[in-house]
Amino acid sequence: MRIEPFELERWFGKYEHDADIMLAESGIRSLPASRFDTDPGELGYVIPTDGDPEFREEIAARYGRSADEVVFTCGTQEANLLAMLATLDDGDHAVVVTPTYQSLHALPRSIADVSTVELAPPEWNLDPDVVADAIEPNTRLVVVNNPNNPTGTYHSRETIDAIADLAADNDAYLLCDEVYRLLAEDSLPPVASLGPRGISTTSLTKAHGLAGLRFGWLAGPPEIVDAARRWKDYTTISPSIFGQHVARQALAEEDTILDENRALAQEHRERVGEFLAAYGLDWHEPVGVNAFPTVPEGFDDSREFCRTVVEEESVVLAPGDLFGFDDRFRLGFGLPTDELEAGLERVGRVVENAR
């Protein structure tokens, strides 16, 4: 098993620590720990190691599944890793919808053969017929994330239903990374609730503003969750006891948290739209907190633009070439309002100076 370097993390590793403003963060602003009771008692393992059964039963109800069809993980990243390991073997084939978060195509490539279905600007629409054409006799897994990172496109219920049917008809599974799903005002049902071959991964990181908990889960068919549970014995063994303890409290007040976060995302989305329009930059108005606009004139490519912004104004953006589009960049607008305003002002200076 060979895995390619995670280029987005390497870019962040180079610039994020020393920069003033992180304008490429892909989640909502973090909630303060003081909002919750952070004393879980003794610092032992979570027992059983796939998560508290009663809490898993609560989560499973969201998907119309049983507690045994959910495993708690260290964020969505581990959930996706376990899902890939549970479904794919050497000689299998996967179909991945791109652009997307790198792990969703790099992880299956480390195990199996992969074909990609490319979304195209400006609408980034997903055509189920193109997915059908990409499926091969040995296709075991179809991978999508919805809403999409980096474009913010939210594929329709009709589209997701059609792809779920395609996967099932070909004895494959549909894995959907749904980490931004609950930032939508009218969110779709999770994929794991749509049929026996649907797998959902998510966490409290992006929509709830609790990245530091490192708490997520995988929900899906029992044979996949059982295999994921066996693989987890070799990764993190159990979820964080702090994460599970605070996650219970966060989900008890989930409606309030999500109302606050959706309101912030909408306000910031409007502000970013005004900023991009002022400089003539194209974007697809997103669901979630990621914008994927075009690079301003005066720069050869996304890497030159983002490097100039961070070196001259100490603001981190994500170059679009990390997602396969060298004429775009990712801008995250879920951060606190004062930081967003300061970051946009600084980016604006760079754009103005290049004119």
Tab-separated table of N, CA, C and O in Angstrom, residues 92-204:
chain	number	residue	atom	x	y	z
A	92	ASP	N	-9.753	-4.637	-7.222
A	92	ASP	CA	-11.042	-3.959	-7.285
A	92	ASP	C	-10.905	-2.638	-8.036
A	92	ASP	O	-9.805	-2.170	-8.336
A	93	HIS	N	-12.037	-2.017	-8.283
A	93	HIS	CA	-12.099	-0.743	-8.993
A	93	HIS	C	-13.041	0.187	-8.249
A	93	HIS	O	-14.040	-0.258	-7.669
A	94	ALA	N	-12.693	1.476	-8.232
A	94	ALA	CA	-13.543	2.491	-7.607
A	94	ALA	C	-13.761	3.641	-8.575
A	94	ALA	O	-12.907	3.943	-9.415
A	95	VAL	N	-14.900	4.296	-8.451
A	95	VAL	CA	-15.221	5.507	-9.209
A	95	VAL	C	-15.304	6.653	-8.207
A	95	VAL	O	-16.031	6.550	-7.210
A	96	VAL	N	-14.555	7.732	-8.460
A	96	VAL	CA	-14.513	8.862	-7.539
A	96	VAL	C	-14.901	10.138	-8.281
A	96	VAL	O	-14.347	10.434	-9.350
A	97	VAL	N	-15.838	10.891	-7.709
A	97	VAL	CA	-16.248	12.164	-8.284
A	97	VAL	C	-15.269	13.237	-7.824
A	97	VAL	O	-15.032	13.413	-6.626
A	98	THR	N	-14.678	13.953	-8.782
A	98	THR	CA	-13.707	15.003	-8.488
A	98	THR	C	-14.115	16.305	-9.179
A	98	THR	O	-14.879	16.261	-10.135
A	99	PRO	N	-13.616	17.489	-8.732
A	99	PRO	CA	-12.634	17.677	-7.673
A	99	PRO	C	-13.219	17.331	-6.310
A	99	PRO	O	-14.426	17.439	-6.090
A	100	THR	N	-12.322	16.963	-5.407
A	100	THR	CA	-12.753	16.598	-4.072
A	100	THR	C	-11.557	16.654	-3.129
A	100	THR	O	-10.418	16.904	-3.550
A	101	TYR	N	-11.820	16.463	-1.876
A	101	TYR	CA	-10.781	16.379	-0.854
A	101	TYR	C	-9.836	15.231	-1.212
A	101	TYR	O	-10.282	14.135	-1.558
A	102	GLN	N	-8.545	15.483	-1.135
A	102	GLN	CA	-7.576	14.557	-1.722
A	102	GLN	C	-7.696	13.132	-1.199
A	102	GLN	O	-7.541	12.168	-1.960
A	103	SER	N	-7.985	12.952	0.060
A	103	SER	CA	-8.020	11.590	0.602
A	103	SER	C	-9.095	10.734	-0.065
A	103	SER	O	-8.971	9.509	-0.122
A	104	LEU	N	-10.145	11.373	-0.596
A	104	LEU	CA	-11.231	10.605	-1.191
A	104	LEU	C	-10.844	9.983	-2.527
A	104	LEU	O	-11.515	9.059	-2.995
A	105	HIS	N	-9.765	10.481	-3.152
A	105	HIS	CA	-9.260	9.779	-4.338
A	105	HIS	C	-7.906	9.124	-4.093
A	105	HIS	O	-7.596	8.092	-4.686
A	106	ALA	N	-7.105	9.681	-3.175
A	106	ALA	CA	-5.787	9.097	-2.915
A	106	ALA	C	-5.889	7.781	-2.155
A	106	ALA	O	-5.132	6.838	-2.425
A	107	LEU	N	-6.806	7.688	-1.193
A	107	LEU	CA	-6.933	6.452	-0.427
A	107	LEU	C	-7.361	5.275	-1.304
A	107	LEU	O	-6.730	4.213	-1.252
A	108	PRO	N	-8.422	5.404	-2.115
A	108	PRO	CA	-8.743	4.253	-2.968
A	108	PRO	C	-7.643	3.922	-3.966
A	108	PRO	O	-7.446	2.745	-4.287
A	109	ARG	N	-6.906	4.936	-4.465
A	109	ARG	CA	-5.806	4.668	-5.395
A	109	ARG	C	-4.694	3.851	-4.739
A	109	ARG	O	-3.956	3.161	-5.421
A	110	SER	N	-4.569	3.961	-3.422
A	110	SER	CA	-3.530	3.208	-2.733
A	110	SER	C	-3.877	1.725	-2.611
A	110	SER	O	-3.013	0.917	-2.257
A	111	ILE	N	-5.123	1.383	-2.914
A	111	ILE	CA	-5.592	-0.001	-2.752
A	111	ILE	C	-6.008	-0.617	-4.080
A	111	ILE	O	-5.710	-1.777	-4.355
A	112	ALA	N	-6.724	0.159	-4.900
A	112	ALA	CA	-7.407	-0.394	-6.074
A	112	ALA	C	-7.198	0.516	-7.284
A	112	ALA	O	-6.565	1.567	-7.191
A	113	ASP	N	-7.762	0.113	-8.421
A	113	ASP	CA	-7.797	0.968	-9.602
A	113	ASP	C	-8.915	1.992	-9.440
A	113	ASP	O	-9.975	1.683	-8.875
A	114	VAL	N	-8.677	3.209	-9.955
A	114	VAL	CA	-9.645	4.288	-9.775
A	114	VAL	C	-9.903	4.989	-11.098
A	114	VAL	O	-8.964	5.311	-11.835
A	115	SER	N	-11.176	5.231	-11.392
A	115	SER	CA	-11.588	6.115	-12.473
A	115	SER	C	-12.254	7.332	-11.843
A	115	SER	O	-12.950	7.205	-10.829
A	116	THR	N	-12.046	8.498	-12.447
A	116	THR	CA	-12.647	9.715	-11.907
A	116	THR	C	-13.745	10.228	-12.831
A	116	THR	O	-13.675	10.083	-14.050
A	117	VAL	N	-14.742	10.823	-12.214
A	117	VAL	CA	-15.792	11.546	-12.926
A	117	VAL	C	-15.597	13.011	-12.590
A	117	VAL	O	-15.726	13.410	-11.431
A	118	GLU	N	-15.258	13.803	-13.601
A	118	GLU	CA	-14.870	15.187	-13.374
A	118	GLU	C	-16.061	16.131	-13.457
A	118	GLU	O	-16.764	16.161	-14.476
A	119	LEU	N	-16.289	16.905	-12.407
A	119	LEU	CA	-17.252	17.996	-12.449
A	119	LEU	C	-16.628	19.167	-13.199
A	119	LEU	O	-15.410	19.376	-13.126
A	120	ALA	N	-17.446	19.943	-13.894
A	120	ALA	CA	-16.923	21.036	-14.709
A	120	ALA	C	-17.577	22.354	-14.311
A	120	ALA	O	-18.793	22.400	-14.063
A	121	PRO	N	-16.788	23.435	-14.285
A	121	PRO	CA	-17.367	24.743	-14.003
A	121	PRO	C	-18.214	25.218	-15.191
A	121	PRO	O	-18.052	24.701	-16.299
A	122	PRO	N	-19.119	26.164	-15.003
A	122	PRO	CA	-19.305	26.920	-13.763
A	122	PRO	C	-20.292	26.298	-12.770
A	122	PRO	O	-20.340	26.697	-11.622
A	123	GLU	N	-21.098	25.312	-13.206
A	123	GLU	CA	-22.144	24.778	-12.328
A	123	GLU	C	-21.708	23.551	-11.553
A	123	GLU	O	-22.343	23.169	-10.571
A	124	TRP	N	-20.660	22.847	-12.038
A	124	TRP	CA	-20.135	21.664	-11.368
A	124	TRP	C	-21.195	20.579	-11.207
A	124	TRP	O	-21.269	19.893	-10.205
A	125	ASN	N	-22.029	20.416	-12.228
A	125	ASN	CA	-23.109	19.427	-12.161
A	125	ASN	C	-22.572	18.005	-12.270
A	125	ASN	O	-21.611	17.742	-13.003
A	126	LEU	N	-23.219	17.095	-11.567
A	126	LEU	CA	-22.868	15.672	-11.595
A	126	LEU	C	-23.902	14.923	-12.424
A	126	LEU	O	-25.097	14.937	-12.100
A	127	ASP	N	-23.439	14.268	-13.493
A	127	ASP	CA	-24.315	13.539	-14.402
A	127	ASP	C	-24.251	12.050	-14.083
A	127	ASP	O	-23.211	11.417	-14.266
A	128	PRO	N	-25.349	11.456	-13.607
A	128	PRO	CA	-25.327	10.018	-13.299
A	128	PRO	C	-24.950	9.152	-14.500
A	128	PRO	O	-24.375	8.073	-14.328
A	129	ASP	N	-25.259	9.611	-15.718
A	129	ASP	CA	-24.896	8.825	-16.902
A	129	ASP	C	-23.382	8.710	-17.055
A	129	ASP	O	-22.879	7.679	-17.524
A	130	VAL	N	-22.670	9.754	-16.664
A	130	VAL	CA	-21.208	9.703	-16.734
A	130	VAL	C	-20.666	8.731	-15.677
A	130	VAL	O	-19.701	8.004	-15.916
A	131	VAL	N	-21.300	8.715	-14.512
A	131	VAL	CA	-20.924	7.739	-13.487
A	131	VAL	C	-21.169	6.329	-14.006
A	131	VAL	O	-20.333	5.423	-13.841
A	132	ALA	N	-22.306	6.136	-14.649
A	132	ALA	CA	-22.634	4.803	-15.197
A	132	ALA	C	-21.576	4.352	-16.194
A	132	ALA	O	-21.176	3.180	-16.210
A	133	ASP	N	-21.109	5.283	-17.040
A	133	ASP	CA	-20.093	4.943	-18.034
A	133	ASP	C	-18.758	4.581	-17.391
A	133	ASP	O	-17.964	3.822	-17.967
A	134	ALA	N	-18.495	5.114	-16.198
A	134	ALA	CA	-17.216	4.865	-15.523
A	134	ALA	C	-17.197	3.553	-14.756
A	134	ALA	O	-16.124	3.048	-14.402
A	135	ILE	N	-18.366	3.002	-14.482
A	135	ILE	CA	-18.446	1.759	-13.717
A	135	ILE	C	-17.965	0.582	-14.568
A	135	ILE	O	-18.312	0.468	-15.744
A	136	GLU	N	-17.151	-0.264	-13.946
A	136	GLU	CA	-16.599	-1.444	-14.612
A	136	GLU	C	-17.097	-2.711	-13.916
A	136	GLU	O	-17.674	-2.624	-12.817
A	137	PRO	N	-16.897	-3.873	-14.510
A	137	PRO	CA	-17.392	-5.109	-13.878
A	137	PRO	C	-16.863	-5.334	-12.469
A	137	PRO	O	-17.548	-5.961	-11.642
A	138	ASN	N	-15.646	-4.846	-12.184
A	138	ASN	CA	-15.068	-5.051	-10.855
A	138	ASN	C	-15.192	-3.828	-9.956
A	138	ASN	O	-14.490	-3.712	-8.939
A	139	THR	N	-16.084	-2.890	-10.319
A	139	THR	CA	-16.283	-1.710	-9.474
A	139	THR	C	-16.912	-2.133	-8.149
A	139	THR	O	-17.964	-2.773	-8.116
A	140	ARG	N	-16.255	-1.752	-7.085
A	140	ARG	CA	-16.703	-2.117	-5.738
A	140	ARG	C	-17.241	-0.909	-4.970
A	140	ARG	O	-18.043	-1.054	-4.053
A	141	LEU	N	-16.807	0.310	-5.383
A	141	LEU	CA	-17.115	1.500	-4.596
A	141	LEU	C	-17.254	2.715	-5.511
A	141	LEU	O	-16.460	2.902	-6.431
A	142	VAL	N	-18.285	3.528	-5.247
A	142	VAL	CA	-18.452	4.841	-5.869
A	142	VAL	C	-18.352	5.865	-4.747
A	142	VAL	O	-18.977	5.698	-3.688
A	143	VAL	N	-17.555	6.916	-4.960
A	143	VAL	CA	-17.248	7.880	-3.895
A	143	VAL	C	-17.663	9.287	-4.326
A	143	VAL	O	-17.295	9.754	-5.407
A	144	VAL	N	-18.411	9.947	-3.458
A	144	VAL	CA	-18.808	11.333	-3.690
A	144	VAL	C	-18.806	12.050	-2.356
A	144	VAL	O	-18.924	11.412	-1.302
A	145	ASN	N	-18.584	13.367	-2.373
A	145	ASN	CA	-18.861	14.110	-1.141
A	145	ASN	C	-19.875	15.196	-1.467
A	145	ASN	O	-19.848	15.819	-2.521
A	146	ASN	N	-20.824	15.350	-0.541
A	146	ASN	CA	-21.986	16.182	-0.816
A	146	ASN	C	-22.469	16.849	0.465
A	146	ASN	O	-22.855	16.142	1.406
A	147	PRO	N	-22.431	18.195	0.536
A	147	PRO	CA	-21.927	19.159	-0.431
A	147	PRO	C	-20.446	18.941	-0.745
A	147	PRO	O	-19.693	18.443	0.077
A	148	ASN	N	-20.078	19.399	-1.955
A	148	ASN	CA	-18.737	19.145	-2.460
A	148	ASN	C	-17.707	20.120	-1.899
A	148	ASN	O	-17.974	21.311	-1.752
A	149	ASN	N	-16.549	19.564	-1.587
A	149	ASN	CA	-15.363	20.347	-1.250
A	149	ASN	C	-14.372	20.132	-2.398
A	149	ASN	O	-14.026	18.978	-2.663
A	150	PRO	N	-13.979	21.161	-3.146
A	150	PRO	CA	-13.948	22.578	-2.781
A	150	PRO	C	-15.039	23.458	-3.375
A	150	PRO	O	-15.109	24.643	-3.054
A	151	THR	N	-15.890	22.948	-4.267
A	151	THR	CA	-16.746	23.834	-5.056
A	151	THR	C	-17.964	24.335	-4.303
A	151	THR	O	-18.547	25.362	-4.667
A	152	GLY	N	-18.408	23.602	-3.276
A	152	GLY	CA	-19.618	23.972	-2.558
A	152	GLY	C	-20.895	23.544	-3.250
A	152	GLY	O	-21.992	23.854	-2.787
A	153	THR	N	-20.788	22.802	-4.361
A	153	THR	CA	-21.976	22.307	-5.056
A	153	THR	C	-22.715	21.289	-4.191
A	153	THR	O	-22.091	20.431	-3.577
A	154	TYR	N	-24.037	21.395	-4.174
A	154	TYR	CA	-24.858	20.427	-3.437
A	154	TYR	C	-25.663	19.636	-4.457
A	154	TYR	O	-26.629	20.134	-5.032
A	155	HIS	N	-25.245	18.397	-4.691
A	155	HIS	CA	-25.918	17.555	-5.665
A	155	HIS	C	-27.325	17.218	-5.177
A	155	HIS	O	-27.552	16.973	-3.993
A	156	SER	N	-28.262	17.182	-6.104
A	156	SER	CA	-29.679	17.025	-5.753
A	156	SER	C	-30.007	15.624	-5.257
A	156	SER	O	-29.263	14.667	-5.487
A	157	ARG	N	-31.152	15.500	-4.600
A	157	ARG	CA	-31.638	14.192	-4.149
A	157	ARG	C	-31.811	13.264	-5.340
A	157	ARG	O	-31.471	12.076	-5.274
A	158	GLU	N	-32.326	13.784	-6.451
A	158	GLU	CA	-32.523	12.972	-7.645
A	158	GLU	C	-31.194	12.400	-8.142
A	158	GLU	O	-31.110	11.219	-8.502
A	159	THR	N	-30.161	13.238	-8.137
A	159	THR	CA	-28.842	12.795	-8.605
A	159	THR	C	-28.275	11.726	-7.684
A	159	THR	O	-27.782	10.685	-8.148
A	160	ILE	N	-28.328	11.967	-6.385
A	160	ILE	CA	-27.767	11.006	-5.433
A	160	ILE	C	-28.553	9.694	-5.464
A	160	ILE	O	-27.966	8.597	-5.411
A	161	ASP	N	-29.869	9.776	-5.578
A	161	ASP	CA	-30.677	8.552	-5.688
A	161	ASP	C	-30.272	7.738	-6.910
A	161	ASP	O	-30.163	6.500	-6.849
A	162	ALA	N	-30.052	8.431	-8.030
A	162	ALA	CA	-29.685	7.735	-9.267
A	162	ALA	C	-28.334	7.046	-9.127
A	162	ALA	O	-28.147	5.906	-9.585
A	163	ILE	N	-27.384	7.702	-8.468
A	163	ILE	CA	-26.057	7.106	-8.305
A	163	ILE	C	-26.109	5.960	-7.299
A	163	ILE	O	-25.430	4.933	-7.464
A	164	ALA	N	-26.921	6.105	-6.257
A	164	ALA	CA	-27.099	5.003	-5.308
A	164	ALA	C	-27.668	3.776	-6.007
A	164	ALA	O	-27.242	2.639	-5.751
A	165	ASP	N	-28.627	3.989	-6.908
A	165	ASP	CA	-29.198	2.871	-7.663
A	165	ASP	C	-28.165	2.234	-8.586
A	165	ASP	O	-28.104	0.994	-8.719
A	166	LEU	N	-27.338	3.074	-9.217
A	166	LEU	CA	-26.280	2.557	-10.081
A	166	LEU	C	-25.327	1.661	-9.299
A	166	LEU	O	-24.958	0.574	-9.756
A	167	ALA	N	-24.916	2.138	-8.137
A	167	ALA	CA	-24.001	1.352	-7.313
A	167	ALA	C	-24.634	0.018	-6.931
A	167	ALA	O	-24.024	-1.049	-7.083
A	168	ALA	N	-25.857	0.060	-6.454
A	168	ALA	CA	-26.532	-1.169	-6.023
A	168	ALA	C	-26.726	-2.139	-7.180
A	168	ALA	O	-26.535	-3.356	-7.017
A	169	ASP	N	-27.089	-1.600	-8.346
A	169	ASP	CA	-27.317	-2.464	-9.511
A	169	ASP	C	-26.047	-3.169	-9.959
A	169	ASP	O	-26.113	-4.203	-10.652
A	170	ASN	N	-24.899	-2.589	-9.592
A	170	ASN	CA	-23.609	-3.173	-9.989
A	170	ASN	C	-22.890	-3.831	-8.817
A	170	ASN	O	-21.670	-4.042	-8.860
A	171	ASP	N	-23.637	-4.143	-7.754
A	171	ASP	CA	-23.080	-4.796	-6.555
A	171	ASP	C	-21.926	-4.001	-5.960
A	171	ASP	O	-20.947	-4.568	-5.452
A	172	ALA	N	-22.032	-2.681	-6.051
A	172	ALA	CA	-21.039	-1.785	-5.460
A	172	ALA	C	-21.697	-1.014	-4.313
A	172	ALA	O	-22.919	-1.068	-4.118
A	173	TYR	N	-20.887	-0.297	-3.563
A	173	TYR	CA	-21.366	0.556	-2.487
A	173	TYR	C	-21.203	2.020	-2.892
A	173	TYR	O	-20.292	2.368	-3.654
A	174	LEU	N	-22.073	2.874	-2.384
A	174	LEU	CA	-21.930	4.317	-2.543
A	174	LEU	C	-21.475	4.894	-1.215
A	174	LEU	O	-22.191	4.815	-0.217
A	175	LEU	N	-20.270	5.466	-1.206
A	175	LEU	CA	-19.736	6.154	-0.033
A	175	LEU	C	-19.903	7.653	-0.230
A	175	LEU	O	-19.432	8.208	-1.222
A	176	CYS	N	-20.574	8.292	0.707
A	176	CYS	CA	-20.745	9.742	0.655
A	176	CYS	C	-20.155	10.375	1.906
A	176	CYS	O	-20.580	10.078	3.027
A	177	ASP	N	-19.158	11.228	1.704
A	177	ASP	CA	-18.613	12.060	2.778
A	177	ASP	C	-19.586	13.220	2.944
A	177	ASP	O	-19.710	14.076	2.064
A	178	GLU	N	-20.264	13.258	4.087
A	178	GLU	CA	-21.344	14.216	4.317
A	178	GLU	C	-21.005	15.229	5.399
A	178	GLU	O	-21.887	15.738	6.102
A	179	VAL	N	-19.728	15.575	5.491
A	179	VAL	CA	-19.273	16.395	6.602
A	179	VAL	C	-19.864	17.812	6.568
A	179	VAL	O	-19.960	18.474	7.599
A	180	TYR	N	-20.312	18.289	5.380
A	180	TYR	CA	-20.925	19.619	5.289
A	180	TYR	C	-22.446	19.566	5.206
A	180	TYR	O	-23.099	20.601	5.089
A	181	ARG	N	-23.026	18.370	5.246
A	181	ARG	CA	-24.453	18.202	4.960
A	181	ARG	C	-25.333	19.083	5.833
A	181	ARG	O	-26.292	19.709	5.351
A	182	LEU	N	-25.053	19.183	7.115
A	182	LEU	CA	-25.948	19.878	8.033
A	182	LEU	C	-25.770	21.390	8.023
A	182	LEU	O	-26.471	22.100	8.740
A	183	LEU	N	-24.853	21.900	7.173
A	183	LEU	CA	-24.785	23.346	6.970
A	183	LEU	C	-25.804	23.808	5.941
A	183	LEU	O	-26.046	25.009	5.792
A	184	ALA	N	-26.408	22.882	5.221
A	184	ALA	CA	-27.458	23.224	4.270
A	184	ALA	C	-28.747	23.559	5.023
A	184	ALA	O	-29.087	22.898	6.004
A	185	GLU	N	-29.457	24.574	4.547
A	185	GLU	CA	-30.726	24.945	5.186
A	185	GLU	C	-31.741	23.813	5.069
A	185	GLU	O	-32.543	23.581	5.958
A	186	ASP	N	-31.721	23.118	3.943
A	186	ASP	CA	-32.637	22.001	3.711
A	186	ASP	C	-31.791	20.802	3.296
A	186	ASP	O	-31.630	20.521	2.108
A	187	SER	N	-31.249	20.094	4.267
A	187	SER	CA	-30.293	19.039	3.972
A	187	SER	C	-30.980	17.782	3.470
A	187	SER	O	-32.098	17.454	3.873
A	188	LEU	N	-30.297	17.075	2.572
A	188	LEU	CA	-30.803	15.823	2.031
A	188	LEU	C	-30.688	14.706	3.059
A	188	LEU	O	-29.872	14.783	3.982
A	189	PRO	N	-31.455	13.643	2.908
A	189	PRO	CA	-31.253	12.476	3.774
A	189	PRO	C	-29.850	11.914	3.563
A	189	PRO	O	-29.317	11.958	2.449
A	190	PRO	N	-29.232	11.385	4.615
A	190	PRO	CA	-27.901	10.802	4.449
A	190	PRO	C	-27.950	9.548	3.586
A	190	PRO	O	-28.957	8.830	3.563
A	191	VAL	N	-26.859	9.291	2.878
A	191	VAL	CA	-26.799	8.167	1.947
A	191	VAL	C	-27.017	6.832	2.656
A	191	VAL	O	-27.632	5.916	2.100
A	192	ALA	N	-26.535	6.694	3.877
A	192	ALA	CA	-26.695	5.428	4.598
A	192	ALA	C	-28.145	5.116	4.917
A	192	ALA	O	-28.465	3.999	5.309
A	193	SER	N	-29.031	6.103	4.740
A	193	SER	CA	-30.456	5.870	4.980
A	193	SER	C	-31.206	5.537	3.704
A	193	SER	O	-32.411	5.250	3.758
A	194	LEU	N	-30.531	5.569	2.554
A	194	LEU	CA	-31.213	5.434	1.271
A	194	LEU	C	-31.320	3.999	0.777
A	194	LEU	O	-32.078	3.722	-0.149
A	195	GLY	N	-30.548	3.098	1.341
A	195	GLY	CA	-30.594	1.717	0.874
A	195	GLY	C	-29.523	0.884	1.524
A	195	GLY	O	-28.655	1.401	2.241
A	196	PRO	N	-29.535	-0.408	1.270
A	196	PRO	CA	-28.618	-1.313	1.972
A	196	PRO	C	-27.157	-1.151	1.581
A	196	PRO	O	-26.283	-1.635	2.308
A	197	ARG	N	-26.849	-0.463	0.475
A	197	ARG	CA	-25.462	-0.348	0.036
A	197	ARG	C	-24.929	1.080	0.143
A	197	ARG	O	-23.948	1.447	-0.498
A	198	GLY	N	-25.588	1.884	0.986
A	198	GLY	CA	-25.136	3.254	1.215
A	198	GLY	C	-24.257	3.360	2.450
A	198	GLY	O	-24.565	2.776	3.495
A	199	ILE	N	-23.159	4.117	2.331
A	199	ILE	CA	-22.233	4.340	3.440
A	199	ILE	C	-22.103	5.848	3.643
A	199	ILE	O	-21.805	6.581	2.697
A	200	SER	N	-22.336	6.318	4.858
A	200	SER	CA	-22.176	7.733	5.202
A	200	SER	C	-21.018	7.912	6.167
A	200	SER	O	-20.878	7.141	7.126
A	201	THR	N	-20.194	8.936	5.910
A	201	THR	CA	-19.158	9.331	6.867
A	201	THR	C	-19.349	10.804	7.193
A	201	THR	O	-19.729	11.597	6.329
A	202	THR	N	-19.083	11.149	8.443
A	202	THR	CA	-19.214	12.544	8.843
A	202	THR	C	-18.532	12.730	10.196
A	202	THR	O	-17.968	11.790	10.769
A	203	SER	N	-18.584	13.966	10.697
A	203	SER	CA	-18.020	14.276	12.012
A	203	SER	C	-18.641	15.567	12.511
A	203	SER	O	-19.459	16.193	11.826
A	204	LEU	N	-18.209	15.998	13.688
A	204	LEU	CA	-18.667	17.268	14.248
A	204	LEU	C	-17.712	18.403	13.917
A	204	LEU	O	-17.792	19.479	14.498
